[in-house]
Structures are given as C-alpha cells and as structure tokens.
Amino acid sequence: MATILILGAGVMGSALCVPASDNGHAVTLVGTPLDGEPVRRMKAGEAHPKLDKPLPDSVTVLADQELTPSHMASADLVIIGVSSPGIFWASERLNQMLSMPKPVAFVTKGLDRKHGRIVTYAQTVPGLVGNMAAFIGIGGPCIARELANRYPTTSIYACRDRQAGAFAAGLLRTPYYRLAVNDDVIGVEACAALKNFFAIGVSAMQTRYPDTSRPDGQSKNPTAAAFTQAASEMAGLCERIGGRCDTAFDLAGIGDLHVTVGGGRNSRLGHGLGRNQTVSSMMAGDLAGETVEGIDTARMLVELLNTVPSAKTDFPLACAIIAAVLDGGALNFDFTTLFA
C-alpha cells in the first residue's frame, strides 16, 4: 500500500481518488481555496457536485488550510489535479511543504512561456519547485465522471524518467483504468493543451452544417475532415514545441481530441461558434463562469504562429480558430485549403 496526496478537489482530482483507493492506497484529497463547496460536500459524505456518487469512504478530504508538511512527507506520490489557473497555487504549496524529493504527476493542461518560447509546464514547473524528483504528465482520453464510475478508460503517464512514470502508473492502474507509459513528456503535455484548442474548431464543424435528418443534428463529413486536419496540425505544433510528432497520433493526441470533441466546455464553445455566435457572447451566456482552456491555449499559440512565415498554409485550422477566439468574430474555416 502507498500513500497518495492529490492537490485540487476539482472533478479530475476527485475522480482519480477512485482507482487509487480501489488499489488499497491511502488517499488524501486537498481542495484549493476555490474548492470550498466540493470539499464541504465530500466531507459530509456527499458526491462531488460534478460526479455521480460519493468517493470511497477510505479517502480523506481536506480543505486547503488543513494541509500540513506531514501530509507531503508521508506521500509516495503527489498528484496535481488543478486546471491551468491553479498551477501557481500548486507550485507554491509544493515549495512550502515538500521537504524531500517526491515524484509529482500533473493533470494540468496548458502552455507556458520560457525565454521567449512557447513551451509546456513540463519545461517550466520543475524550475519553480525545489523538491520535485520527477515531473509526470498525465494525458490521454479520460472523462472524470466516467473514470469515477469505473468505466473502461485509457490514459498515458509520461516522464523523461520512464521508471518514475511506470511507478506512478503502477499505483493507479486498475482493470478499468488502463495506463500506457512513455518518455515524451513534452509531447504529451503539448497535446494535452492543443487538443482543447483544436476541439473548438472540430466541434464548430458539427453545428456549422446542420443535418436535420440525424438525431443530434450534426453533419459528419465536415467534422471528419476538420478532425483529420486538427491531428495533422497538432503533430506539427507538438514538434515545434519540443515533443515528438507521433505522440499526436496516439492517446495523448487524437485519442484525447476525440473525447474532447464529444463533450465539455471547449466543445460547447465550438458548437456556439459553428452557429455564428461569438466567444464573448458565449462566455457571457452559456459558458459564464467556466474556464475554457482552449482560449488560453489560443493566446499562447498566436505568439508561436507569428514566428512561422507559412502559418496560414501549414496551420489553416489553427489560424481560423485563433481569429475567432481572439478577434471576436465567427469561425470561418476554408475547406479549399485542405489537400490543395
């Protein structure tokens, strides 16, 4: 039995308690300062507001102020279960309380800057945290509610040190939570951010050309073409960021893109853009108060693409998404740019 500490009581951090607990590990889930309501409910034995059932009784739930250095000291693995806005809170907590080297796994998805370049958290966070023995990126398709319900799920644990990645995966792997391990942590982290961004564009194609003969009203041909283009562009951008292009054609890339197009905040934003709504109207209406991480990725990617002279030719879907997200207009993707 191991001891696992999860920082961040969001939906994914909470869901990861289920396979960890099922494997007999001692699991402590700590909320951020913004997780007051989920923590209150789970401490009372209720379900997380975005999960279907309560966590296993063996999981200990703490509020942020209840976290102590002893919790860090006893952990064999620390998992950071926050969205990108919470990465600095998590880094501060690690620096304040992590007194000895520990492997740290991240479900956080986003891009960062370093020395004027667009990079991943795998390239910046280790420099912010003193006692991180290994940075492990968790990627691949995984809807938190399905994981918490123990539906079959496949994900990937990536680390430059394959042994550290295998250690973390070994603690969490169950008959329903199937885990691959690789050493392209930059590629996995890049794809984890890029798939949110490209899901906006692919999802927009589902509603741009409505098919009233189908129950969901969505057309399939434009979606398939955009999905294929997204995979190709994701591979190219992954390589420019420092990862391997083949990672985009595996679980972290097309696998995660597929599940993200199937639902979630980025997909909902894309559906709105496909109906000629604007980002500002969506964020003030249907998505009010939500964190749509694909928008943050767009702000980073525009800097990267500004350094690519052939960006409009090589990355037409990315350019169309950026124009819609950052310039406030409709998403106009020209299909004649494909396979010209």
Coordinates of C-alpha atoms in Angstrom, one line a residue:
M1 CA 0.0 0.0 0.0
A2 CA 1.2 3.5 -0.9
T3 CA 0.2 7.0 0.2
I4 CA -1.1 9.3 -2.5
L5 CA -1.7 13.0 -2.0
I6 CA -3.9 14.8 -4.5
L7 CA -3.9 18.6 -4.6
G8 CA -7.0 20.0 -6.1
A9 CA -10.5 18.8 -5.5
G10 CA -11.8 19.6 -9.0
V11 CA -13.6 16.9 -10.9
M12 CA -10.5 15.1 -12.2
G13 CA -8.5 15.3 -9.0
S14 CA -11.5 13.8 -7.2
A15 CA -12.1 11.1 -9.8
L16 CA -8.5 9.9 -9.5
C17 CA -9.2 9.1 -5.9
V18 CA -11.4 6.1 -7.1
P19 CA -8.7 4.0 -8.8
A20 CA -6.1 5.0 -6.2
S21 CA -8.5 3.9 -3.4
D22 CA -9.6 0.7 -5.2
N23 CA -5.9 -0.3 -5.3
G24 CA -5.8 -0.1 -1.5
H25 CA -3.7 3.1 -1.2
A26 CA -4.2 5.7 1.5
V27 CA -5.6 8.7 -0.4
T28 CA -5.8 12.3 0.8
L29 CA -7.6 14.8 -1.4
V30 CA -6.9 18.5 -0.7
G31 CA -9.1 21.3 -2.1
T32 CA -7.8 24.6 -3.4
P33 CA -9.1 27.9 -1.9
L34 CA -11.7 27.8 -4.7
D35 CA -12.9 24.3 -3.8
G36 CA -14.9 25.2 -0.7
E37 CA -18.2 23.8 -1.8
P38 CA -17.0 20.4 -3.2
V39 CA -14.8 19.9 -0.1
R40 CA -17.8 20.7 2.2
R41 CA -20.0 18.2 0.3
M42 CA -17.4 15.4 0.2
K43 CA -16.6 15.8 3.9
A44 CA -20.3 15.3 4.6
G45 CA -20.2 12.1 2.6
E46 CA -22.0 13.5 -0.4
A47 CA -20.8 13.4 -4.0
H48 CA -18.7 16.0 -5.7
P49 CA -21.1 18.4 -7.5
K50 CA -19.9 17.1 -10.9
L51 CA -19.7 13.3 -10.0
D52 CA -22.5 10.8 -9.7
K53 CA -21.6 9.2 -6.4
P54 CA -19.6 9.8 -3.2
L55 CA -15.9 9.0 -3.1
P56 CA -14.9 5.7 -1.3
D57 CA -15.0 6.0 2.5
S58 CA -11.3 5.4 2.7
V59 CA -10.5 8.8 1.0
T60 CA -9.6 11.6 3.4
V61 CA -10.8 15.0 2.2
L62 CA -9.1 18.2 3.5
A63 CA -9.6 21.9 3.0
D64 CA -6.6 23.9 1.7
Q65 CA -5.8 25.3 5.2
E66 CA -5.8 21.8 6.7
L67 CA -2.8 20.7 4.5
T68 CA 0.4 20.3 6.6
P69 CA 4.0 19.4 5.8
S70 CA 3.4 15.9 7.3
H71 CA 0.9 15.1 4.6
M72 CA 3.6 15.9 2.0
A73 CA 6.3 14.0 3.9
S74 CA 4.2 10.8 4.1
A75 CA 3.2 10.8 0.4
D76 CA 4.8 8.4 -2.0
L77 CA 3.2 10.2 -5.0
V78 CA 1.8 13.7 -5.3
I79 CA -0.8 14.4 -8.0
I80 CA -1.7 17.9 -9.0
G81 CA -5.3 18.0 -10.0
V82 CA -5.9 21.6 -10.9
S83 CA -6.7 23.5 -14.1
S84 CA -4.1 25.9 -15.6
P85 CA -5.1 28.9 -13.4
G86 CA -4.3 26.9 -10.3
I87 CA -0.8 25.9 -11.3
F88 CA 0.9 28.6 -9.3
W89 CA -1.1 27.8 -6.2
A90 CA 0.0 24.2 -6.6
S91 CA 3.7 25.2 -7.1
E92 CA 3.5 27.4 -4.0
R93 CA 2.1 24.6 -1.9
L94 CA 4.8 22.2 -3.1
N95 CA 7.5 24.7 -2.3
Q96 CA 6.1 25.5 1.1
M97 CA 5.6 21.9 2.2
L98 CA 7.6 19.5 0.1
S99 CA 10.7 18.9 2.2
M100 CA 12.2 15.9 0.3
P101 CA 12.2 14.9 -3.3
K102 CA 9.0 13.3 -4.5
P103 CA 7.6 12.3 -7.9
V104 CA 4.8 14.7 -8.9
A105 CA 2.1 13.9 -11.5
F106 CA 0.1 16.6 -13.2
V107 CA -3.3 16.5 -14.9
T108 CA -3.0 20.3 -15.6
K109 CA -3.3 21.2 -19.3
G110 CA -1.8 24.4 -20.7
L111 CA 1.1 26.1 -22.4
D112 CA 3.7 28.4 -20.8
R113 CA 6.5 30.8 -21.8
K114 CA 10.2 30.3 -21.2
H115 CA 13.0 32.5 -22.6
G116 CA 10.7 33.9 -25.3
R117 CA 9.5 30.5 -26.4
I118 CA 6.1 28.8 -26.1
V119 CA 6.7 25.6 -24.0
T120 CA 4.8 23.2 -21.8
Y121 CA 4.5 23.0 -18.0
A122 CA 6.9 20.1 -18.1
Q123 CA 9.6 22.6 -19.2
T124 CA 8.8 25.4 -16.7
V125 CA 7.2 23.9 -13.5
P126 CA 10.3 21.8 -12.4
G127 CA 12.2 25.0 -12.3
L128 CA 9.6 26.5 -9.9
V129 CA 9.5 23.6 -7.5
G130 CA 12.6 22.7 -5.5
N131 CA 12.0 19.1 -4.4
M132 CA 10.3 17.6 -7.4
A133 CA 12.1 14.2 -8.1
A134 CA 10.2 13.8 -11.4
F135 CA 7.5 15.6 -13.5
I136 CA 5.0 13.1 -14.7
G137 CA 2.4 14.3 -17.3
I138 CA -1.0 12.6 -17.3
G139 CA -2.7 12.8 -20.7
G140 CA -4.9 10.9 -23.0
P141 CA -8.7 10.5 -23.1
C142 CA -10.3 10.5 -19.7
I143 CA -13.7 12.0 -18.8
A144 CA -13.6 12.3 -15.0
R145 CA -17.2 11.2 -14.4
E146 CA -16.6 8.0 -16.5
L147 CA -13.4 7.3 -14.5
A148 CA -15.2 7.8 -11.2
N149 CA -17.9 5.4 -12.4
R150 CA -15.2 2.8 -13.2
Y151 CA -16.0 2.8 -17.0
P152 CA -13.1 1.5 -19.1
T153 CA -10.6 4.4 -19.7
T154 CA -7.2 4.6 -21.3
S155 CA -4.7 7.3 -20.4
I156 CA -1.0 7.9 -20.6
Y157 CA 1.6 8.7 -17.9
A158 CA 4.7 10.4 -19.4
C159 CA 8.0 11.2 -17.8
R160 CA 11.6 11.6 -19.1
D161 CA 12.4 9.1 -16.4
R162 CA 10.4 6.1 -17.6
Q163 CA 10.9 4.3 -14.3
A164 CA 9.2 7.2 -12.5
G165 CA 6.4 7.2 -15.0
A166 CA 5.9 3.5 -14.6
F167 CA 5.9 3.8 -10.8
A168 CA 3.1 6.3 -10.8
A169 CA 1.1 4.4 -13.4
G170 CA 1.6 1.2 -11.4
L171 CA 0.0 2.8 -8.4
L172 CA -3.1 4.0 -10.3
R173 CA -3.6 1.2 -12.9
T174 CA -6.7 -0.9 -12.4
P175 CA -8.7 -3.3 -14.7
Y176 CA -10.8 -0.3 -15.8
Y177 CA -8.1 2.5 -15.7
R178 CA -5.7 1.3 -18.3
L179 CA -2.4 3.2 -18.5
A180 CA 0.4 3.4 -21.0
V181 CA 3.8 4.9 -20.2
N182 CA 6.2 6.8 -22.4
D183 CA 9.1 9.3 -22.1
D184 CA 7.8 12.1 -24.4
V185 CA 6.5 14.2 -21.6
I186 CA 6.8 17.4 -23.6
G187 CA 4.8 15.9 -26.4
V188 CA 2.1 14.6 -24.1
E189 CA 1.8 17.9 -22.3
A190 CA 1.7 19.8 -25.6
C191 CA -1.1 17.6 -26.9
A192 CA -3.0 17.9 -23.7
A193 CA -3.2 21.6 -24.3
L194 CA -3.5 21.5 -28.1
K195 CA -6.5 19.1 -28.1
N196 CA -8.6 21.6 -26.1
F197 CA -7.8 24.3 -28.7
F198 CA -8.5 22.1 -31.7
A199 CA -11.6 20.7 -30.2
I200 CA -13.1 24.2 -30.6
G201 CA -12.6 24.1 -34.4
V202 CA -13.7 20.5 -34.9
S203 CA -16.8 20.9 -32.8
A204 CA -17.7 24.0 -34.8
M205 CA -18.0 21.9 -37.9
Q206 CA -20.6 19.7 -36.2
T207 CA -23.0 22.6 -36.0
R208 CA -21.9 24.8 -38.9
Y209 CA -23.6 22.4 -41.4
P210 CA -26.7 21.1 -39.5
D211 CA -28.1 17.8 -40.7
T212 CA -31.8 17.7 -39.6
S213 CA -32.1 14.1 -40.6
R214 CA -29.9 13.0 -37.7
P215 CA -31.0 12.9 -34.0
D216 CA -28.1 15.1 -33.0
G217 CA -28.5 17.4 -35.9
Q218 CA -24.8 17.3 -36.7
S219 CA -23.1 16.8 -40.0
K220 CA -20.3 14.2 -40.1
N221 CA -18.2 14.8 -43.3
P222 CA -17.0 18.3 -42.4
T223 CA -16.3 17.1 -38.8
A224 CA -14.2 14.2 -40.1
A225 CA -12.2 16.5 -42.4
A226 CA -11.6 19.0 -39.6
F227 CA -10.6 16.3 -37.2
T228 CA -8.0 14.9 -39.6
Q229 CA -6.7 18.4 -40.2
A230 CA -6.5 19.0 -36.5
A231 CA -4.5 15.8 -36.0
S232 CA -2.0 16.9 -38.7
E233 CA -1.6 20.4 -37.3
M234 CA -1.4 19.1 -33.7
A235 CA 1.5 16.9 -34.8
G236 CA 3.3 19.9 -36.4
L237 CA 2.8 22.2 -33.4
C238 CA 3.8 19.4 -31.0
E239 CA 7.1 19.1 -32.8
R240 CA 7.7 22.9 -32.8
I241 CA 7.1 23.0 -29.0
G242 CA 9.7 20.2 -28.5
G243 CA 7.7 17.0 -28.5
R244 CA 7.5 14.1 -31.0
C245 CA 5.0 14.3 -33.8
D246 CA 4.0 10.7 -33.4
T247 CA 2.6 11.5 -29.9
A248 CA -0.2 13.5 -31.6
F249 CA -1.4 10.3 -33.3
D250 CA -1.6 8.3 -30.1
L251 CA -3.7 8.5 -26.9
A252 CA -2.5 12.0 -25.9
G253 CA -3.4 13.5 -29.3
I254 CA -6.2 12.0 -31.4
G255 CA -7.5 9.9 -28.5
D256 CA -7.9 12.9 -26.2
L257 CA -9.1 15.1 -29.1
H258 CA -11.9 12.6 -29.9
V259 CA -13.2 12.5 -26.4
T260 CA -13.0 16.3 -26.0
V261 CA -14.9 16.9 -29.2
G262 CA -17.6 14.6 -27.8
G263 CA -18.4 17.0 -25.0
G264 CA -17.1 19.6 -22.5
R265 CA -16.5 23.3 -22.3
N266 CA -14.3 23.6 -25.4
S267 CA -16.7 21.5 -27.5
R268 CA -19.6 23.7 -26.3
L269 CA -17.7 26.8 -27.3
G270 CA -17.1 25.3 -30.7
H271 CA -20.8 24.5 -31.1
G272 CA -21.6 28.1 -30.5
L273 CA -19.1 29.3 -33.0
G274 CA -20.5 26.9 -35.5
R275 CA -23.8 28.7 -35.0
N276 CA -22.2 32.0 -35.7
Q277 CA -22.1 33.1 -32.0
T278 CA -19.0 34.9 -30.8
V279 CA -16.7 33.9 -28.0
S280 CA -17.7 37.0 -25.9
S281 CA -21.4 36.1 -26.2
M282 CA -20.8 32.5 -25.3
M283 CA -18.6 33.4 -22.3
A284 CA -21.3 35.9 -21.1
G285 CA -24.0 33.3 -21.6
D286 CA -23.9 29.5 -21.8
L287 CA -20.3 29.4 -20.5
A288 CA -20.4 32.2 -17.9
G289 CA -18.1 31.4 -15.0
E290 CA -16.4 28.5 -16.8
T291 CA -12.7 28.0 -17.6
V292 CA -12.3 27.2 -21.3
E293 CA -8.7 26.2 -21.5
G294 CA -8.7 26.2 -25.3
I295 CA -9.0 30.0 -25.1
D296 CA -5.8 30.3 -23.0
T297 CA -4.0 28.0 -25.4
A298 CA -5.1 30.2 -28.3
R299 CA -3.4 33.2 -26.6
M300 CA -0.2 31.3 -26.4
L301 CA -0.3 29.8 -29.9
V302 CA -0.7 33.1 -31.6
E303 CA 2.7 34.0 -30.4
L304 CA 4.1 30.8 -31.7
L305 CA 2.4 31.0 -35.1
N306 CA 3.6 34.6 -35.5
T307 CA 7.1 33.2 -35.9
V308 CA 6.0 30.8 -38.7
P309 CA 6.0 32.5 -42.1
S310 CA 3.9 29.7 -43.6
A311 CA 1.4 29.6 -40.8
K312 CA -1.7 30.2 -42.9
T313 CA -0.7 27.4 -45.3
D314 CA 0.6 24.9 -42.8
F315 CA -1.9 25.6 -39.9
P316 CA -5.1 26.9 -41.5
L317 CA -7.4 25.4 -38.9
A318 CA -5.3 26.8 -36.0
C319 CA -5.3 30.2 -37.7
A320 CA -9.1 30.1 -38.2
I321 CA -9.7 29.2 -34.5
I322 CA -7.3 31.9 -33.3
A323 CA -9.1 34.6 -35.5
A324 CA -12.4 33.6 -34.0
V325 CA -11.3 33.3 -30.4
L326 CA -9.0 36.4 -30.2
D327 CA -10.6 38.7 -32.8
G328 CA -14.1 38.2 -31.7
G329 CA -15.6 37.1 -35.0
A330 CA -17.2 34.0 -36.4
L331 CA -15.1 30.9 -37.1
N332 CA -14.5 30.8 -40.9
F333 CA -12.6 27.7 -41.9
D334 CA -11.9 27.5 -45.7
F335 CA -12.1 23.8 -46.7
T336 CA -10.4 24.6 -50.0
T337 CA -7.2 24.9 -48.0
L338 CA -7.3 21.1 -47.4
F339 CA -5.4 18.8 -49.7
A340 CA -4.9 21.5 -52.3

